[in-house]
C-alpha positions as a LaTeX table, in Angstrom:
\begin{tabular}{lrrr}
\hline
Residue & $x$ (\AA) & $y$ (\AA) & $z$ (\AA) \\
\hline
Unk1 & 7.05 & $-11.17$ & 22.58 \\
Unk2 & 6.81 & $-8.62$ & 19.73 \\
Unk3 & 5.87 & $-8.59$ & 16.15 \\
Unk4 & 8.40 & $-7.72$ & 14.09 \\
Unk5 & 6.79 & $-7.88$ & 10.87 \\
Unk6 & 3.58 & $-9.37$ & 8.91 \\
Unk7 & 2.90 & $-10.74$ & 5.14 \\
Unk8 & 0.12 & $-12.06$ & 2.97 \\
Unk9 & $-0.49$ & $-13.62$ & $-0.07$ \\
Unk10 & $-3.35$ & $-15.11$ & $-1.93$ \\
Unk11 & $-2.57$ & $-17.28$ & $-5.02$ \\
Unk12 & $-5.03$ & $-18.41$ & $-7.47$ \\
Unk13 & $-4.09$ & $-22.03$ & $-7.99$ \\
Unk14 & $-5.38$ & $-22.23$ & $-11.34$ \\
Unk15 & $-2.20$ & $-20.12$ & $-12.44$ \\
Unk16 & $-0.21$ & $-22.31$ & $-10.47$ \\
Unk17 & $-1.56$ & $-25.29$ & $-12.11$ \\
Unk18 & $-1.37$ & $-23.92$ & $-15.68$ \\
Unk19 & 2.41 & $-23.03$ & $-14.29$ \\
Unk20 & 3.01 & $-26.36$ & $-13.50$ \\
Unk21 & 1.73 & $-27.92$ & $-16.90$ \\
Unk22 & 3.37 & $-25.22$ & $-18.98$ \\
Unk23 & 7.17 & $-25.68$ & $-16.76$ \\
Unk24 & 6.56 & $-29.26$ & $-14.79$ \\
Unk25 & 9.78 & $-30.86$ & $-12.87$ \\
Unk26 & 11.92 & $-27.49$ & $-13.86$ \\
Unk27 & 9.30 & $-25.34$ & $-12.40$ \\
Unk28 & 9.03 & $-27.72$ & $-9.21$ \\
Unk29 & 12.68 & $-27.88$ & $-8.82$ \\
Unk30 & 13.42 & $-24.28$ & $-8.97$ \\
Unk31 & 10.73 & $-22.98$ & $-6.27$ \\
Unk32 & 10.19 & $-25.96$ & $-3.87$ \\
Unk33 & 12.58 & $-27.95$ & $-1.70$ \\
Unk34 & 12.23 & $-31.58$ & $-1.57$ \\
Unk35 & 10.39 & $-31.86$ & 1.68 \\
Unk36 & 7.81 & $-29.75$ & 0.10 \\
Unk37 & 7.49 & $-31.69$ & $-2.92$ \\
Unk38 & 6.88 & $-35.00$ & $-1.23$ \\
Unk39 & 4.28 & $-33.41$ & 0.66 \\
Unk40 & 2.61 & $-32.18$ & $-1.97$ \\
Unk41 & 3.21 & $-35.08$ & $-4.20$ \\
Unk42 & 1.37 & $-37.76$ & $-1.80$ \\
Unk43 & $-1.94$ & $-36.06$ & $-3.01$ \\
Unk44 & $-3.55$ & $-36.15$ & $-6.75$ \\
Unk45 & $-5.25$ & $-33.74$ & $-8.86$ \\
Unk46 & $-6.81$ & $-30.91$ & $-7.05$ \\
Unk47 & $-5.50$ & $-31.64$ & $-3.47$ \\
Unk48 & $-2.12$ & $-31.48$ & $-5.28$ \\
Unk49 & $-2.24$ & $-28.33$ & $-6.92$ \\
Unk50 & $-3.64$ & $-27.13$ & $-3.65$ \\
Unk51 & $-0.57$ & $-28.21$ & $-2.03$ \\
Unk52 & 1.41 & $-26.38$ & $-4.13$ \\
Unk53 & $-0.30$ & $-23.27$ & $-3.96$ \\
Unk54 & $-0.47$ & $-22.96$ & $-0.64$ \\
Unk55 & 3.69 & $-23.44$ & $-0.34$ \\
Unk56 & 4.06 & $-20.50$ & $-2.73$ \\
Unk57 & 1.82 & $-18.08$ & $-0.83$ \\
Unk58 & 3.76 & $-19.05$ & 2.05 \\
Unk59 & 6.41 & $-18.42$ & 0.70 \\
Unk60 & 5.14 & $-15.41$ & $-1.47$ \\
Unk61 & 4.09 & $-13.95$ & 2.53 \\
Unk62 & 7.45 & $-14.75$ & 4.07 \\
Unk63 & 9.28 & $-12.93$ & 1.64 \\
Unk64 & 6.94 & $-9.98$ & 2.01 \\
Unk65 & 7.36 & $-10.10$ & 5.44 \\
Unk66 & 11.01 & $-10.00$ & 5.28 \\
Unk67 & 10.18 & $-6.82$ & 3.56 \\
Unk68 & 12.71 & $-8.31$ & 0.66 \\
Unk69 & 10.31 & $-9.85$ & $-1.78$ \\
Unk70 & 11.85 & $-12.32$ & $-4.11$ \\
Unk71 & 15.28 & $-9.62$ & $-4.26$ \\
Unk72 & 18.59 & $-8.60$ & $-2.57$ \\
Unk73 & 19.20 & $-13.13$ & $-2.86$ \\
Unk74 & 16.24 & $-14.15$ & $-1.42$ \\
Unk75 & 14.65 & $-16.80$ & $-3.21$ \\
Unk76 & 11.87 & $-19.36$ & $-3.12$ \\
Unk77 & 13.56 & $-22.36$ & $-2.88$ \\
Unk78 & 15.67 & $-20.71$ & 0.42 \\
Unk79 & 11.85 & $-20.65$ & 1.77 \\
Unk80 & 10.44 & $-24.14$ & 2.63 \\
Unk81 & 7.25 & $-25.23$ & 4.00 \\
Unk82 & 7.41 & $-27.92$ & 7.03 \\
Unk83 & 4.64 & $-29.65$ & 9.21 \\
Unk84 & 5.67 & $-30.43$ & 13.03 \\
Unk85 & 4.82 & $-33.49$ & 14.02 \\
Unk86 & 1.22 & $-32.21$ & 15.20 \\
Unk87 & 0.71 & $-31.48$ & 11.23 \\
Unk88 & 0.97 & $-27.59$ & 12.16 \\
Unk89 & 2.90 & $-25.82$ & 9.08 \\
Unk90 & 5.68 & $-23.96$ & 9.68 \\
Unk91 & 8.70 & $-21.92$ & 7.85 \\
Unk92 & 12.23 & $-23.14$ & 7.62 \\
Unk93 & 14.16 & $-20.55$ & 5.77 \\
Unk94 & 17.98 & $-20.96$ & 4.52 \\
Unk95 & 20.43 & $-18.76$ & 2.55 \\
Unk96 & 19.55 & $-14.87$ & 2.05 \\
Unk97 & 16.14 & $-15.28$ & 3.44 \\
Unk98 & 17.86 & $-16.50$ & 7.36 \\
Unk99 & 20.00 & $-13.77$ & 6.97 \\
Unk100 & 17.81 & $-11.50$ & 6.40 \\
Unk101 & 15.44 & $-12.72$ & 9.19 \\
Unk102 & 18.23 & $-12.30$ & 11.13 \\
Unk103 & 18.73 & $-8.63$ & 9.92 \\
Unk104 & 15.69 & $-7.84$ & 10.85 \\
Unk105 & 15.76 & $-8.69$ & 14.69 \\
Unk106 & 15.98 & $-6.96$ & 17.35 \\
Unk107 & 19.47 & $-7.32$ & 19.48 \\
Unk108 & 18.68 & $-9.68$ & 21.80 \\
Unk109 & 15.64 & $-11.40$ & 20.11 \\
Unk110 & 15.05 & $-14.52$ & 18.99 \\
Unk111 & 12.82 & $-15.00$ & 15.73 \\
Unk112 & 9.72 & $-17.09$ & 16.12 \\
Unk113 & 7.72 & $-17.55$ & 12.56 \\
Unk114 & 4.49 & $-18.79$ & 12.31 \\
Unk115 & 2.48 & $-19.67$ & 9.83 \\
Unk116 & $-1.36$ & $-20.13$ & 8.45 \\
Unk117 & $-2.71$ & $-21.21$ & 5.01 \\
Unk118 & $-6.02$ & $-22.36$ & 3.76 \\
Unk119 & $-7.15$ & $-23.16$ & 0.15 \\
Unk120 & $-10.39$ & $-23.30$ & $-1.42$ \\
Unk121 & $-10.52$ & $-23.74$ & $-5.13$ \\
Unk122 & $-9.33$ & $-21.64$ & $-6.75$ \\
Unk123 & $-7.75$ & $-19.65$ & $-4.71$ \\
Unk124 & $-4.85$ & $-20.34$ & $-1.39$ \\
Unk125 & $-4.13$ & $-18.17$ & 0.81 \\
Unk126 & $-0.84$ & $-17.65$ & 3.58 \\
Unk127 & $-0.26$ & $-15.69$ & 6.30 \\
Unk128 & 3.02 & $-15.15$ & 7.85 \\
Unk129 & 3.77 & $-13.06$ & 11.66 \\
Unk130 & 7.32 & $-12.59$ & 12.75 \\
Unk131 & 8.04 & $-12.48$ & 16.16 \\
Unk132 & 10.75 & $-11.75$ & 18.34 \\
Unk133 & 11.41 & $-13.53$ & 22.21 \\
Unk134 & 14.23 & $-12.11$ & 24.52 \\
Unk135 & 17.11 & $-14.59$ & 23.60 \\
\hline
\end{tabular}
């Protein structure tokens, strides 16, 4: 196994929140997929916007680590958050953002993705490690 690349991001979920309030469903719609939103939307007030903020540094670190950013087609919404069935989070990305990841492997490699995130008002934080594994 080798790392391929690395990305961070820490998000201060009161501008999330204030995002949220100022954009609602449009802003939801546009930057997280459904799976996400359900997630998220299971918990109230703080826990919510906690939920939220934690997705978009995940997403905020993927696309850093893709060395992309949000450019060159890669979008949030081609960047979604999922839980495994032993709750761990991990990255399931579509569109511009797989092909890129795919870009960026090695011949031969496989890409494994893995995923961390924490929040603690006010701010949440993600950390993304790609990884490649002979195919």
């Amino acid at each position: 196994m080798s790392v391929i690349a690395a990305g961070v991001d820490l998000c201060d979920m009161r501008r999330i929140e204030r995002v949220m309030e100022q954009f609602g469903e449009r802003f939801l719609d546009r930057v997280f997929t459904e799976t996400e939103r359900a997630r998220a939307d299971r918990r109230h007030g703080q826990a919510r916007i906690g939920a939220y903020a934690k997705r978009w540094a995940a997403k905020e670190a993927c696309a850093k680590a893709l060395g992309t950013g949000f450019a060159q087609g890669v979008a949030q919404s081609q960047i979604g958050v999922e839980n495994l069935p032993s709750g761990q989070p991990t990255l399931v990305l579509t569109g511009a953002a797989l092909l890129r990841l795919q870009q960026i492997m090695p011949a031969g490699q496989v890409p494994h993705l893995v995923l961390s995130m924490t929040d603690e008002h006010p701010y949440a934080f993600a950390e993304v490690l790609i990884s490649g594994h002979p195919a």
